[in-house]
Every structure is written in C-alpha cells, then in structure tokens.
PDB file of C-alpha atoms and ligand atoms in Angstrom:
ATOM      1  CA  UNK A 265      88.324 106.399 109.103  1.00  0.00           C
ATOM      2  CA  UNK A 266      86.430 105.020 112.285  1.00  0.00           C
ATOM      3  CA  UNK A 267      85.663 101.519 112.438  1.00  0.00           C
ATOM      4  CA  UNK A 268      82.213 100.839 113.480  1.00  0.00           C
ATOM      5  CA  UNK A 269      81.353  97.081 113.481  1.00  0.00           C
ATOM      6  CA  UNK A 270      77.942  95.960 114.242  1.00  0.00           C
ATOM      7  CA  UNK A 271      79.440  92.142 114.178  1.00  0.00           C
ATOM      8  CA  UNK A 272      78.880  89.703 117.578  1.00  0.00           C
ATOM      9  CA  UNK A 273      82.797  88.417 116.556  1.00  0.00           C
ATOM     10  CA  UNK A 274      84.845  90.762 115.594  1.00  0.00           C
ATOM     11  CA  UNK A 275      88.108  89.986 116.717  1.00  0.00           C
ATOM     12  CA  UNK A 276      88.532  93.339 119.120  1.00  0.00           C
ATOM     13  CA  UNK A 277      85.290  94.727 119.177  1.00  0.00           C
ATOM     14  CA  UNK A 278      82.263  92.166 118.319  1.00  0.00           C
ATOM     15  CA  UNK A 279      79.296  91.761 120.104  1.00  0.00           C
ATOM     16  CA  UNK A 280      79.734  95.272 122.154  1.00  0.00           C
ATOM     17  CA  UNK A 281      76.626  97.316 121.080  1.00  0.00           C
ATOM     18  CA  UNK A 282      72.980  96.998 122.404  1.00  0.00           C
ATOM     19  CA  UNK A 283      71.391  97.700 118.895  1.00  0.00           C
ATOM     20  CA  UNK A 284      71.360 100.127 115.782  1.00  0.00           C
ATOM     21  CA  UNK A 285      70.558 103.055 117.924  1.00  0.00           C
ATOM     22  CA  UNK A 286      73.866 102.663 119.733  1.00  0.00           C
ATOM     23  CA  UNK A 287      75.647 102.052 116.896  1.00  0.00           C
ATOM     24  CA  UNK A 288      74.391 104.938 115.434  1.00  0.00           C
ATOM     25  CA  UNK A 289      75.144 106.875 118.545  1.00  0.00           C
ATOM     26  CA  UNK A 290      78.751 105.345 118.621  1.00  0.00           C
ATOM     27  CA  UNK A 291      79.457 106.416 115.030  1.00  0.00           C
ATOM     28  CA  UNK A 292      77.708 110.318 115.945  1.00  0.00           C
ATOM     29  CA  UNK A 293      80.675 110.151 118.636  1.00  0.00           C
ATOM     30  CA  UNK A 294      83.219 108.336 116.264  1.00  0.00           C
ATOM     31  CA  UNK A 295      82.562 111.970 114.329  1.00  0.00           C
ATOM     32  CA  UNK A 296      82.575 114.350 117.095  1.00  0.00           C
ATOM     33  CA  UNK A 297      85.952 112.974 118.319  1.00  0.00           C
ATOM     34  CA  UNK A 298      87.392 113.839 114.626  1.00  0.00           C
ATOM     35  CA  UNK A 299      86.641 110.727 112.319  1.00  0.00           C
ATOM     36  CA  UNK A 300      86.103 111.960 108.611  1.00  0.00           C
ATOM     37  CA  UNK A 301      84.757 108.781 107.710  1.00  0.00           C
ATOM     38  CA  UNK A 302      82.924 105.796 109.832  1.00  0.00           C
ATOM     39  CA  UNK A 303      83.424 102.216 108.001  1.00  0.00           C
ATOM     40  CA  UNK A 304      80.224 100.171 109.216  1.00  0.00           C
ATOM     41  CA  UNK A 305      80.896  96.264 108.837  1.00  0.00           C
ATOM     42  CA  UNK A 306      78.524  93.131 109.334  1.00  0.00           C
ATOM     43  CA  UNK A 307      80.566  90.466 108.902  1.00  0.00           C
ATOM     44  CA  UNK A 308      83.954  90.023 111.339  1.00  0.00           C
ATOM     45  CA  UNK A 309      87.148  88.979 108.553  1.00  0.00           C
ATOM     46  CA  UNK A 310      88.950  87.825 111.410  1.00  0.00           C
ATOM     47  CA  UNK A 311      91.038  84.405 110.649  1.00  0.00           C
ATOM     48  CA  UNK A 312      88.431  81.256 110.658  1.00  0.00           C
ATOM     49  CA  UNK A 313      85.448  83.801 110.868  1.00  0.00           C
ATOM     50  CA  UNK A 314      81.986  82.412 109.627  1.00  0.00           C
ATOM     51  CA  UNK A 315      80.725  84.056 107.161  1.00  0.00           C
ATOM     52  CA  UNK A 316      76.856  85.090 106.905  1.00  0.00           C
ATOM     53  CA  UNK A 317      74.675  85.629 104.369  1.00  0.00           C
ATOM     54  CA  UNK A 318      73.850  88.591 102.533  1.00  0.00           C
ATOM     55  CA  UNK A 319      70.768  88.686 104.097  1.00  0.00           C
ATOM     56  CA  UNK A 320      72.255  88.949 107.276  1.00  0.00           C
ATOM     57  CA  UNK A 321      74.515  91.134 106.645  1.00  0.00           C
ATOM     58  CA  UNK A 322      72.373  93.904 105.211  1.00  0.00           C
ATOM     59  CA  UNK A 323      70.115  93.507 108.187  1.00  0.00           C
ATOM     60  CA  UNK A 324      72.810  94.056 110.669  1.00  0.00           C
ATOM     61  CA  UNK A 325      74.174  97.404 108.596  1.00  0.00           C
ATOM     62  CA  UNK A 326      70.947  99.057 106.889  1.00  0.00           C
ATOM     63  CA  UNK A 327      69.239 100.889 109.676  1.00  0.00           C
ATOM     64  CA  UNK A 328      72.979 102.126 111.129  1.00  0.00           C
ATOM     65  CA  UNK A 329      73.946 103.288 107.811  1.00  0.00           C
ATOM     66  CA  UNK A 330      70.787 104.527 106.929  1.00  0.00           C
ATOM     67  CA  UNK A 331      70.511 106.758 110.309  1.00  0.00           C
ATOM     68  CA  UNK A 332      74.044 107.703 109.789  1.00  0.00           C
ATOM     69  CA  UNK A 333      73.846 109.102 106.510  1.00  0.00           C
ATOM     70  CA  UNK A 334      70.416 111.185 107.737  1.00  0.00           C
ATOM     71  CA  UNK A 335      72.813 112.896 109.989  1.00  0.00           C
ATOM     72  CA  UNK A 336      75.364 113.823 107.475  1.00  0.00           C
ATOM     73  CA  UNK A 337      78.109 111.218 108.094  1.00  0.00           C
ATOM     74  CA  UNK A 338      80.111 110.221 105.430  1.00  0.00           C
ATOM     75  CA  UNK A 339      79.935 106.119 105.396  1.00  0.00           C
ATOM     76  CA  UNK A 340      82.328 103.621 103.848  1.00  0.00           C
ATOM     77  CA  UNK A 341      80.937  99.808 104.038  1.00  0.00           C
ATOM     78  CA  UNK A 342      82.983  97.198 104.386  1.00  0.00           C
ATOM     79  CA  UNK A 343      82.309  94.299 102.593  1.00  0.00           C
ATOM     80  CA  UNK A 344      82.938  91.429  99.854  1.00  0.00           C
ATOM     81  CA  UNK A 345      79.485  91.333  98.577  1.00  0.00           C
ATOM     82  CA  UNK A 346      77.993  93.616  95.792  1.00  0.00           C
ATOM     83  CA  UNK A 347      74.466  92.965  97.345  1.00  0.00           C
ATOM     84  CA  UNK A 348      75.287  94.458 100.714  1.00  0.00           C
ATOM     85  CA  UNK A 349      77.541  97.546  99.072  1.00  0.00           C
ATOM     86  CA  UNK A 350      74.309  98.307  96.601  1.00  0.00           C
ATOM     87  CA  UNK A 351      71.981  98.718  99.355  1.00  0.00           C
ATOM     88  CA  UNK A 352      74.368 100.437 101.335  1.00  0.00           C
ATOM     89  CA  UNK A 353      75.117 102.554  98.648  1.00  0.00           C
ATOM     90  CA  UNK A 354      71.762 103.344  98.393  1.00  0.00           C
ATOM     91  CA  UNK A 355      70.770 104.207 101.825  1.00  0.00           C
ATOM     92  CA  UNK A 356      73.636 106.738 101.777  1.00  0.00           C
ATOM     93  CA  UNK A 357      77.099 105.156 102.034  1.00  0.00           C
ATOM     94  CA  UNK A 358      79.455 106.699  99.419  1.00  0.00           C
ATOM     95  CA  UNK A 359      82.564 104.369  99.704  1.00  0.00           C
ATOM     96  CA  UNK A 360      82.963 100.462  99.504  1.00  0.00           C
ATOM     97  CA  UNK A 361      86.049  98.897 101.634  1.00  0.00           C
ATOM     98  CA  UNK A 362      86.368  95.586 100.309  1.00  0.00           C
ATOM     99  CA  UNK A 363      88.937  93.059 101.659  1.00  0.00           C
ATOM    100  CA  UNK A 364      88.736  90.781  99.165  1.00  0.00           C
ATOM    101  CA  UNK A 365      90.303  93.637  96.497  1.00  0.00           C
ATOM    102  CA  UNK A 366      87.171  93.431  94.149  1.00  0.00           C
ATOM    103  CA  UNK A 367      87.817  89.704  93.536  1.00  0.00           C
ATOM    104  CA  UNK A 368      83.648  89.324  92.887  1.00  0.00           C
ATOM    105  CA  UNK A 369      83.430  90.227  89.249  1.00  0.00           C
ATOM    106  CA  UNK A 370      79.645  91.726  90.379  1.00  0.00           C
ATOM    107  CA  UNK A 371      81.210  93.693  92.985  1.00  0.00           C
ATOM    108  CA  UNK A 372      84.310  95.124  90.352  1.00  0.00           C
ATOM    109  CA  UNK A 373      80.978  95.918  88.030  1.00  0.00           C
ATOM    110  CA  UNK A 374      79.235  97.649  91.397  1.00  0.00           C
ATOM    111  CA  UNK A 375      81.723  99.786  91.815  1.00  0.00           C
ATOM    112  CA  UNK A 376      82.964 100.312  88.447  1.00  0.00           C
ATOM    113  CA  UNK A 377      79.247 101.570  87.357  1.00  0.00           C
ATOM    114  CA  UNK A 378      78.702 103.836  90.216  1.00  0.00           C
ATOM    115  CA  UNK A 379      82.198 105.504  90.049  1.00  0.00           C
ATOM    116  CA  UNK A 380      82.248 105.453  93.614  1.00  0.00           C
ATOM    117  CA  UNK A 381      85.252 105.848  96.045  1.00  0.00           C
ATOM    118  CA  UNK A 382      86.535 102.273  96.865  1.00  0.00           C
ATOM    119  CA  UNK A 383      89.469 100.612  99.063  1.00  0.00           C
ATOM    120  CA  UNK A 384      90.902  97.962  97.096  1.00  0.00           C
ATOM    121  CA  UNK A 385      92.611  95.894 100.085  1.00  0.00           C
ATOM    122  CA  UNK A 386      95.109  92.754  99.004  1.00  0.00           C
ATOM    123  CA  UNK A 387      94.214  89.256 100.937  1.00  0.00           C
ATOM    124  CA  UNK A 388      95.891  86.037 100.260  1.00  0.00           C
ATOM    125  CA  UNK A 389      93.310  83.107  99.924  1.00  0.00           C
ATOM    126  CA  UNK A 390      89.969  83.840 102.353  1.00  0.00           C
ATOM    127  CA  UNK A 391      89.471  84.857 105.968  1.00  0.00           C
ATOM    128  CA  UNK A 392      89.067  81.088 106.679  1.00  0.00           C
ATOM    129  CA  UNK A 393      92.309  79.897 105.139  1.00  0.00           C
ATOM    130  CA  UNK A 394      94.325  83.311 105.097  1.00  0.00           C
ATOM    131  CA  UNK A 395      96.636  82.436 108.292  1.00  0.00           C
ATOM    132  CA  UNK A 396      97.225  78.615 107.395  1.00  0.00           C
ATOM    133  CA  UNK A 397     100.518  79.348 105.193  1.00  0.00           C
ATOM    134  CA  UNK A 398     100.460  82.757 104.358  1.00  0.00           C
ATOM    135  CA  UNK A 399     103.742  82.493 101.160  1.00  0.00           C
ATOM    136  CA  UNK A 400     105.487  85.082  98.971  1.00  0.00           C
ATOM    137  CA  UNK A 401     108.376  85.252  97.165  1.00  0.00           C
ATOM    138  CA  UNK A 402     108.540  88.703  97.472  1.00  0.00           C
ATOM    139  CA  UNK A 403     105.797  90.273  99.453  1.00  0.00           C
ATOM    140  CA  UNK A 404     106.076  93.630  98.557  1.00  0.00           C
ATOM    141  CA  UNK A 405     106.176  93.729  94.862  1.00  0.00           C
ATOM    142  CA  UNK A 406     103.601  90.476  95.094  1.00  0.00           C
ATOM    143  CA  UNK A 407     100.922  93.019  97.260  1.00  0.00           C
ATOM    144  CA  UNK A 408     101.735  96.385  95.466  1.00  0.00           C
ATOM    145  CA  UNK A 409     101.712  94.626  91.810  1.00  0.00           C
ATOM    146  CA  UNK A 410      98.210  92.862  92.011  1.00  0.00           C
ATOM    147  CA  UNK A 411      96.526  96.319  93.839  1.00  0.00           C
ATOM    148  CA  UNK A 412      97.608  98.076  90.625  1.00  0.00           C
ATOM    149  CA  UNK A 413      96.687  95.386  88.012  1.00  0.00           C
ATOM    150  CA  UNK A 414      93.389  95.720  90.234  1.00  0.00           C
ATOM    151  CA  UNK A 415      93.556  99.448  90.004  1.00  0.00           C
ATOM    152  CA  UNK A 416      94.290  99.843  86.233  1.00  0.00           C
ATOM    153  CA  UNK A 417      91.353  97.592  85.091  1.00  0.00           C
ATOM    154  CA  UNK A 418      88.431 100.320  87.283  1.00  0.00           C
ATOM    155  CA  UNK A 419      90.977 103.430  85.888  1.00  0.00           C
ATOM    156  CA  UNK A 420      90.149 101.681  82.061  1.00  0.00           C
ATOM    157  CA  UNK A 421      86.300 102.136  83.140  1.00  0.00           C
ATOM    158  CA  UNK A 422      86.538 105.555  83.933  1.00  0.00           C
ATOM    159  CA  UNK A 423      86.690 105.628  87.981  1.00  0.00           C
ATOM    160  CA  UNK A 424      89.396 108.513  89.077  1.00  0.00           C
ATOM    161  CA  UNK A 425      92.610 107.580  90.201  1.00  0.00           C
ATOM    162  CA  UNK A 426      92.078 109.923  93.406  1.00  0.00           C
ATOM    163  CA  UNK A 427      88.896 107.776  93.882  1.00  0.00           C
ATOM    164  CA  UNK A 428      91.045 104.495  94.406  1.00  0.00           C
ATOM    165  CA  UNK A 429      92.368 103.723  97.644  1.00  0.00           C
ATOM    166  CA  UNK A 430      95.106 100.483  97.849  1.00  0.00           C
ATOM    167  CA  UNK A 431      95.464  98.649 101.312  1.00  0.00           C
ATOM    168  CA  UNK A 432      97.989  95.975 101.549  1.00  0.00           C
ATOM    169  CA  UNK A 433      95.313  94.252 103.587  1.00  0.00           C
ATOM    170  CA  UNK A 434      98.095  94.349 107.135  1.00  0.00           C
ATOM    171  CA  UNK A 435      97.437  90.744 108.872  1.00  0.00           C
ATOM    172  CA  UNK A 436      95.308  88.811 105.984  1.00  0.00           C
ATOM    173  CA  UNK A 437      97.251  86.169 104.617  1.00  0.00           C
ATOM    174  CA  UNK A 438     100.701  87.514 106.225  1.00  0.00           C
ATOM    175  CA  UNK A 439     102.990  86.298 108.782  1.00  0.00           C
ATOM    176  CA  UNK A 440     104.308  88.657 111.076  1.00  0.00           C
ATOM    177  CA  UNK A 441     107.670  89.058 109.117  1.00  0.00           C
ATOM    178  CA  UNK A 442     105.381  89.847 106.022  1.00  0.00           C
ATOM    179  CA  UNK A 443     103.388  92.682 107.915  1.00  0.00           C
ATOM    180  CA  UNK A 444     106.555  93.791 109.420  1.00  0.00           C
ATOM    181  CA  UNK A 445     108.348  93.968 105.902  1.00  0.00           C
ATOM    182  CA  UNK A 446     104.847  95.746 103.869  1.00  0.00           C
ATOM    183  CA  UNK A 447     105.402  98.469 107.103  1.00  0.00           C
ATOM    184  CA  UNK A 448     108.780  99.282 105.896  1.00  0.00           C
ATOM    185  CA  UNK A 449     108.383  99.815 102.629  1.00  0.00           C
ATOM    186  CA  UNK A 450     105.308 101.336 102.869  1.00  0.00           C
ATOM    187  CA  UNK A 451     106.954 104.822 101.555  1.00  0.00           C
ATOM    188  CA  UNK A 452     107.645 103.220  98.253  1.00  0.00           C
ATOM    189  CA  UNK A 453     104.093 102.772  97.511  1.00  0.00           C
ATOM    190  CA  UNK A 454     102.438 106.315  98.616  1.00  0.00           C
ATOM    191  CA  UNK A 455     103.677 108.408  95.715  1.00  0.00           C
ATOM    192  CA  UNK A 456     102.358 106.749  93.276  1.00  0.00           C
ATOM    193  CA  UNK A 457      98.859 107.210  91.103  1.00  0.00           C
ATOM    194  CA  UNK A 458      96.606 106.043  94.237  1.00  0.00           C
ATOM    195  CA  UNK A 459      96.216 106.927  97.471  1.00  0.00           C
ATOM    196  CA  UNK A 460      96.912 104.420 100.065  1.00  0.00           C
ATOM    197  CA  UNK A 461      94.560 103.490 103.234  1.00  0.00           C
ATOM    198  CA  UNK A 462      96.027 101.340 106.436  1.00  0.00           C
ATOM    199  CA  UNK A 463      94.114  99.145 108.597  1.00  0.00           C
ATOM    200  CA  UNK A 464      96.547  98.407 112.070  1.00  0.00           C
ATOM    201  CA  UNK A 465      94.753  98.819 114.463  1.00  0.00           C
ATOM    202  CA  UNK A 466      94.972  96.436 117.303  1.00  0.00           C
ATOM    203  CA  UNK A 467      96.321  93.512 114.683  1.00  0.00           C
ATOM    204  CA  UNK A 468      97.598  90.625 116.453  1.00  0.00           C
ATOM    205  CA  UNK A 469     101.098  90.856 114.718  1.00  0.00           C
ATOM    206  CA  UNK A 470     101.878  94.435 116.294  1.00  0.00           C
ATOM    207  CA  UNK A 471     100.852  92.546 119.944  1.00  0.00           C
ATOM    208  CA  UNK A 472     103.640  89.821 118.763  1.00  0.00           C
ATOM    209  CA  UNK A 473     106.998  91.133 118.738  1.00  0.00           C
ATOM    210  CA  UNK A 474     109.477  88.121 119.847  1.00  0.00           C
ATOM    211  CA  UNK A 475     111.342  89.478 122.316  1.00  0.00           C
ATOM    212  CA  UNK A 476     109.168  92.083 123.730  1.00  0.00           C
ATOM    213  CA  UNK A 477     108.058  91.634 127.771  1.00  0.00           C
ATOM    214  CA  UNK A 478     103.960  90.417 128.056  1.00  0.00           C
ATOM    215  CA  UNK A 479     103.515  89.283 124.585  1.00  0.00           C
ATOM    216  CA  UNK A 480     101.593  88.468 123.063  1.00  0.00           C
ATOM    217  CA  UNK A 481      99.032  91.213 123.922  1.00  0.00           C
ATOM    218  CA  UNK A 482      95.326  90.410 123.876  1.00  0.00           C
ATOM    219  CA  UNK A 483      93.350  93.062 121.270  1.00  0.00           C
ATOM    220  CA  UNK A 484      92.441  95.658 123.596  1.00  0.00           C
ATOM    221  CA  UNK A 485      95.825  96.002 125.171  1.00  0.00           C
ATOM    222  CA  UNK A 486      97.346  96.837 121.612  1.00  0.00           C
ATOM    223  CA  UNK A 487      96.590 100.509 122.413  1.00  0.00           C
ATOM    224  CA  UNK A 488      99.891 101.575 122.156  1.00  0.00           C
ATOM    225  CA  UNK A 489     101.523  99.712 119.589  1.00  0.00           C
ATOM    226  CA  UNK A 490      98.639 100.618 117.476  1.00  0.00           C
ATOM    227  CA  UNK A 491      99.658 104.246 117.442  1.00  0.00           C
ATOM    228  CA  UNK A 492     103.087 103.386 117.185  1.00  0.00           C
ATOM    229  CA  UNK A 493     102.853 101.714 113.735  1.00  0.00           C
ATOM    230  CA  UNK A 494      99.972 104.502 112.810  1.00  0.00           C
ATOM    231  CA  UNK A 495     102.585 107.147 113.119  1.00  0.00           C
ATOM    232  CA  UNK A 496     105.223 104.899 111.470  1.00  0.00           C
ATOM    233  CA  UNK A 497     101.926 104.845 108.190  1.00  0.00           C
ATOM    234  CA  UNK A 498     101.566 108.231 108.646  1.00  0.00           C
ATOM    235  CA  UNK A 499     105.124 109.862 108.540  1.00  0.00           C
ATOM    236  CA  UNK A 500     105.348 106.759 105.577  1.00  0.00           C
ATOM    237  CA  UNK A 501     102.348 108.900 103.506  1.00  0.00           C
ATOM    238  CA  UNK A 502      99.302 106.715 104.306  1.00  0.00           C
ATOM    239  CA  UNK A 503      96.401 109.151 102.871  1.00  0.00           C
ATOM    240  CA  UNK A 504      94.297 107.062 105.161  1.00  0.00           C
ATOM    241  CA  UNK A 505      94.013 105.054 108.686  1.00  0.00           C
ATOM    242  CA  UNK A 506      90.989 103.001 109.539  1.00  0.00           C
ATOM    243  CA  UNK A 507      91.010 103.111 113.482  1.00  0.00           C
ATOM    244  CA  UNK A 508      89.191 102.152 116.588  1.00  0.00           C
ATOM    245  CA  UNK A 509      90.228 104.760 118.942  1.00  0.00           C
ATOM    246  CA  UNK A 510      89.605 107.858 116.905  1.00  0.00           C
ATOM    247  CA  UNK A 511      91.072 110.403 119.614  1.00  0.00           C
ATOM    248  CA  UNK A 512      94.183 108.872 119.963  1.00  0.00           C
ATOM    249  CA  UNK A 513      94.713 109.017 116.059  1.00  0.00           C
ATOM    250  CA  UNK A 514      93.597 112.228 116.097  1.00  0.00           C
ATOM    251  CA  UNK A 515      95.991 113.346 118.358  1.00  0.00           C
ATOM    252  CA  UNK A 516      98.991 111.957 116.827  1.00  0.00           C
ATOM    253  CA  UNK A 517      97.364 112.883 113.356  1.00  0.00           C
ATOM    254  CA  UNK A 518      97.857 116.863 115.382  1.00  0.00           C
ATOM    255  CA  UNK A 519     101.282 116.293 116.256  1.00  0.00           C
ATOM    256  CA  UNK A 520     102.790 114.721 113.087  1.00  0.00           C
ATOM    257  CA  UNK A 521     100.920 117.524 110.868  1.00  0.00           C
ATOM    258  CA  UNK A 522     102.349 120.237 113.139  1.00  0.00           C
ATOM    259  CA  UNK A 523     106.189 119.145 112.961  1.00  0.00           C
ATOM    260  CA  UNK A 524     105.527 118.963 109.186  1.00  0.00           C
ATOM    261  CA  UNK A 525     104.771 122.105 108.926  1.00  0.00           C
ATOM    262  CA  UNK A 526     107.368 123.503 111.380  1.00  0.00           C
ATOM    263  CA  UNK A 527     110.252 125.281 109.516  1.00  0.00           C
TER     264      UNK A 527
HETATM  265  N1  HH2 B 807      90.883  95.090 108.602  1.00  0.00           N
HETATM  266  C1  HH2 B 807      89.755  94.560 109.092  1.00  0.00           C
HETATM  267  C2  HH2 B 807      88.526  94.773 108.447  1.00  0.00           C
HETATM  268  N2  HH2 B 807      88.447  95.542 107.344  1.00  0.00           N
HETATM  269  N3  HH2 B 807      89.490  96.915 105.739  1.00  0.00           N
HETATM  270  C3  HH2 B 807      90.606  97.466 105.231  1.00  0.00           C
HETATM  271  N4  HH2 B 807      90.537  98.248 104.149  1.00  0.00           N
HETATM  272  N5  HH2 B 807      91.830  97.266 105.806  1.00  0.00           N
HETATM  273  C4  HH2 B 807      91.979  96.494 106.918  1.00  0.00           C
HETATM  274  O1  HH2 B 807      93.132  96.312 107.396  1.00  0.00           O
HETATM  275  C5  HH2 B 807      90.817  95.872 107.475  1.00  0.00           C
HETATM  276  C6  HH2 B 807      89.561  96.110 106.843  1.00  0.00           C
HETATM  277  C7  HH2 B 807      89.815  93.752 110.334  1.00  0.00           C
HETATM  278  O2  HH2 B 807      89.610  94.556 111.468  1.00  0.00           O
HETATM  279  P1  HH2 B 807      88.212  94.707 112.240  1.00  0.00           P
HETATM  280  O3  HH2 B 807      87.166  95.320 111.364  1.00  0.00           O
HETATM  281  O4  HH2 B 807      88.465  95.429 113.514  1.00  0.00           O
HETATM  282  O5  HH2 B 807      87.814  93.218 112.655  1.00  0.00           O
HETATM  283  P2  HH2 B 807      86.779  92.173 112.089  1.00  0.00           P
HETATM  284  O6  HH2 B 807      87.121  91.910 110.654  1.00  0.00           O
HETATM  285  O7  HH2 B 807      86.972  90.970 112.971  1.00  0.00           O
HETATM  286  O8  HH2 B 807      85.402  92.772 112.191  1.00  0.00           O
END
C-alpha cells in the first residue's frame, strides 16, 4: 500500500506536490513501480498536527481520488471522518484506513453499512496528545485486545473477517520501547481471524535507536531502517505494508517471497 498524501505537513512528505494532477501522476507511478493499493490522506496525524475540517479535507482528496479510480487504481482513504470516507467511497475508493480504529460511532456505521474493506489501526488518546505520556501495562495484549473487541462488533454486522485489517497504529501513542516491543511480537498476532497491515515507514522511533551513530535521523534519512523493520513485518506475517518508497518494498517484498519458496 503506497502512501500518497496530498497534506502541506505531513511529517515526511507534506507540502511536496504542485496540485491534484501531480498527485494523481505520483499515485499512476506509485502503481507502475508495484503498489497494489495507493492510501490518499488530507489531513497529516503526525504528533501536535492541526486538524482541518471536513470540508477541507474532501477538497484536498476528491479530484485525486476521483482521477485515480478513472484509471483503475485501487484507493484506500485515510481518515477519521465518515464524511470524507463517504465521498471518497463514492468517487471510487474501496477501503477506509482509519487511525482512530473506528472510534466515530458514524464512521463504525459507514463502514459497517457498506461492508467495505477497512484498517482498523489502535491510537492511544489523539494525534495532539498521543506522544505526551504514551502508558500501558502491557502493550501488547492492551493493542491486540481492543483491535479485536473493535473487530468482533463489524464481524456481528456482517463485514468478512478477510475484509478487516488490524494495525497496531506503530508510533501513535507509543514510546519507542512500546513500538519496539508491538515489533516483536508481531508474529503472535498474524495468525489469527484478521489480517494485519503495518505502517513503519520512516517513523521517528526506527531513526531513534540509543546507541546507534547519527541519531536521531531526520524522516527522509530513515530509508534504511524503514526496510529493515518492513522485512522484520514481513518475515513476522504482516498481510500488508503501507510505504513511501514503493520500489524498495517491492524489492525486498521479491526477495523474502523467493527464499520462502526455496526448498
Ligand atoms: N501512519 C500514518 C498515517 N496513517 N495508517 C495506518 N493504517 N497505519 C499507520 O501506521 C499510519 C496510517 C502516519 O504516516 P504518514 O501518512 O506518512 O504521515 P502524516 O500522518 O503526517 O500524513
């Protein structure tokens, strides 16, 4: 899953494209380079974002999901509010990422009554408070046990368990121990009922190792580290990665499948 965000802040990539037409372009290239899915976004989650209205947002998304979708691509939005994933479900998009985990009881009834795919992504408090004190007692059974309880309550309305996608929302509401520790035990999670999406790319905790010479790295120097803890998701049984760099993915995506299937 390509990320495609038509933000001016996101937190690696805001504020980079001219208009809709290069956005579009961008995604037509996102999909060219091997992306199955692009996830267009109008509102940055980074910590202490603003956020905008849904006015705003649906005017910075419509006409690149709308030009998308006459080209074919398969579009995921990403965002917490039902008006925005209606009218971008309507101009073509077929899957809602939302960060806030369907938390919007108009957003849970969205996506219930369409029966459309959806990434249910776990966030403690909001993007404005998120990093203050993220706390846990036990982060991994915490995360995994409310995407379930989340899960369960859209499987009770009749939306397919293959339709579901968890996230355990890497760098919202979790300190770098927390993100480390979700990592880890990632395995533990990707056998179950649902499949499971990632989002690590260029996070600020993978540029944040203690220890580790020129830390912290800046976003676009995460490169590296990025596809590091992708291939740690991967060989873990992530069903899904939302990326920026779609070749590099795709490359290790190549390599990991191959030894795989190698005797
Ligand atoms: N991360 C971001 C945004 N949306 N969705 C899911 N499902 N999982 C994630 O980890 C996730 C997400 C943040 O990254 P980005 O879109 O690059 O930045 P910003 O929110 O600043 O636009």
């Amino acid at each position: 899953m390509a990320i495609l965000n038509v933000t001016p802040d996101s937190f690696s990539d805001g504020g980079r494209l001219a208009g809709p037409q290069h956005a579009i372009e961008l995604g037509l290239e996102m999909v060219a380079d091997g992306a199955d899915w692009v996830d267009v976004g109008g509102e940055s989650t980074r910590p202490g974002a603003a956020s905008v209205s849904a006015d705003e947002e649906i005017d910075r998304i419509a006409s690149v999901v709308a030009g998308l979708a006459q080209e074919g691509v398969k579009i995921s939005i990403d965002t917490q509010k039902p008006e925005v994933a209606s009218e971008a479900l309507r101009l073509g998009a077929s899957w809602v990422n939302d960060v806030s985990g369907l938390r919007d009881p108009e957003m849970f009834e969205l996506v219930a009554s369409q029966g459309c795919r959806v990434c249910i992504m776990h966030m403690q408090g909001t993007p404005q408070t998120m990093q203050r004190v993220p706390s846990y007692l036990d982060v991994d059974r915490e995360v995994w046990s409310e995407l379930e309880q989340r899960a369960e309550r859209l499987t009770e309305r009749g939306v397919q368990h293959e339709s579901i996608f968890l996230d355990p929302g890497f760098g919202f509401g979790k300190t770098l121990e927390h993100n480390l520790t979700l990592l880890r035990r990632l395995g533990d999670h990707t056998a179950g009922k649902y499949p499971v999406l990632v989002g690590l790319s260029r996070k600020s905790f993978l540029g944040a190792i203690p220890g580790f010479p020129g830390q912290p790295l800046p976003p676009l120097d995460r490169y590296e580290v990025t596809l590091a803890a992708q291939t740690a998701a991967h060989l873990a049984g992530a069903a899904c990665l939302r990326v920026h760099d779609v070749t590099g993915a795709v490359r290790c995506r190549a390599i990991i499948e191959a030894m795989l299937s190698a005797q």
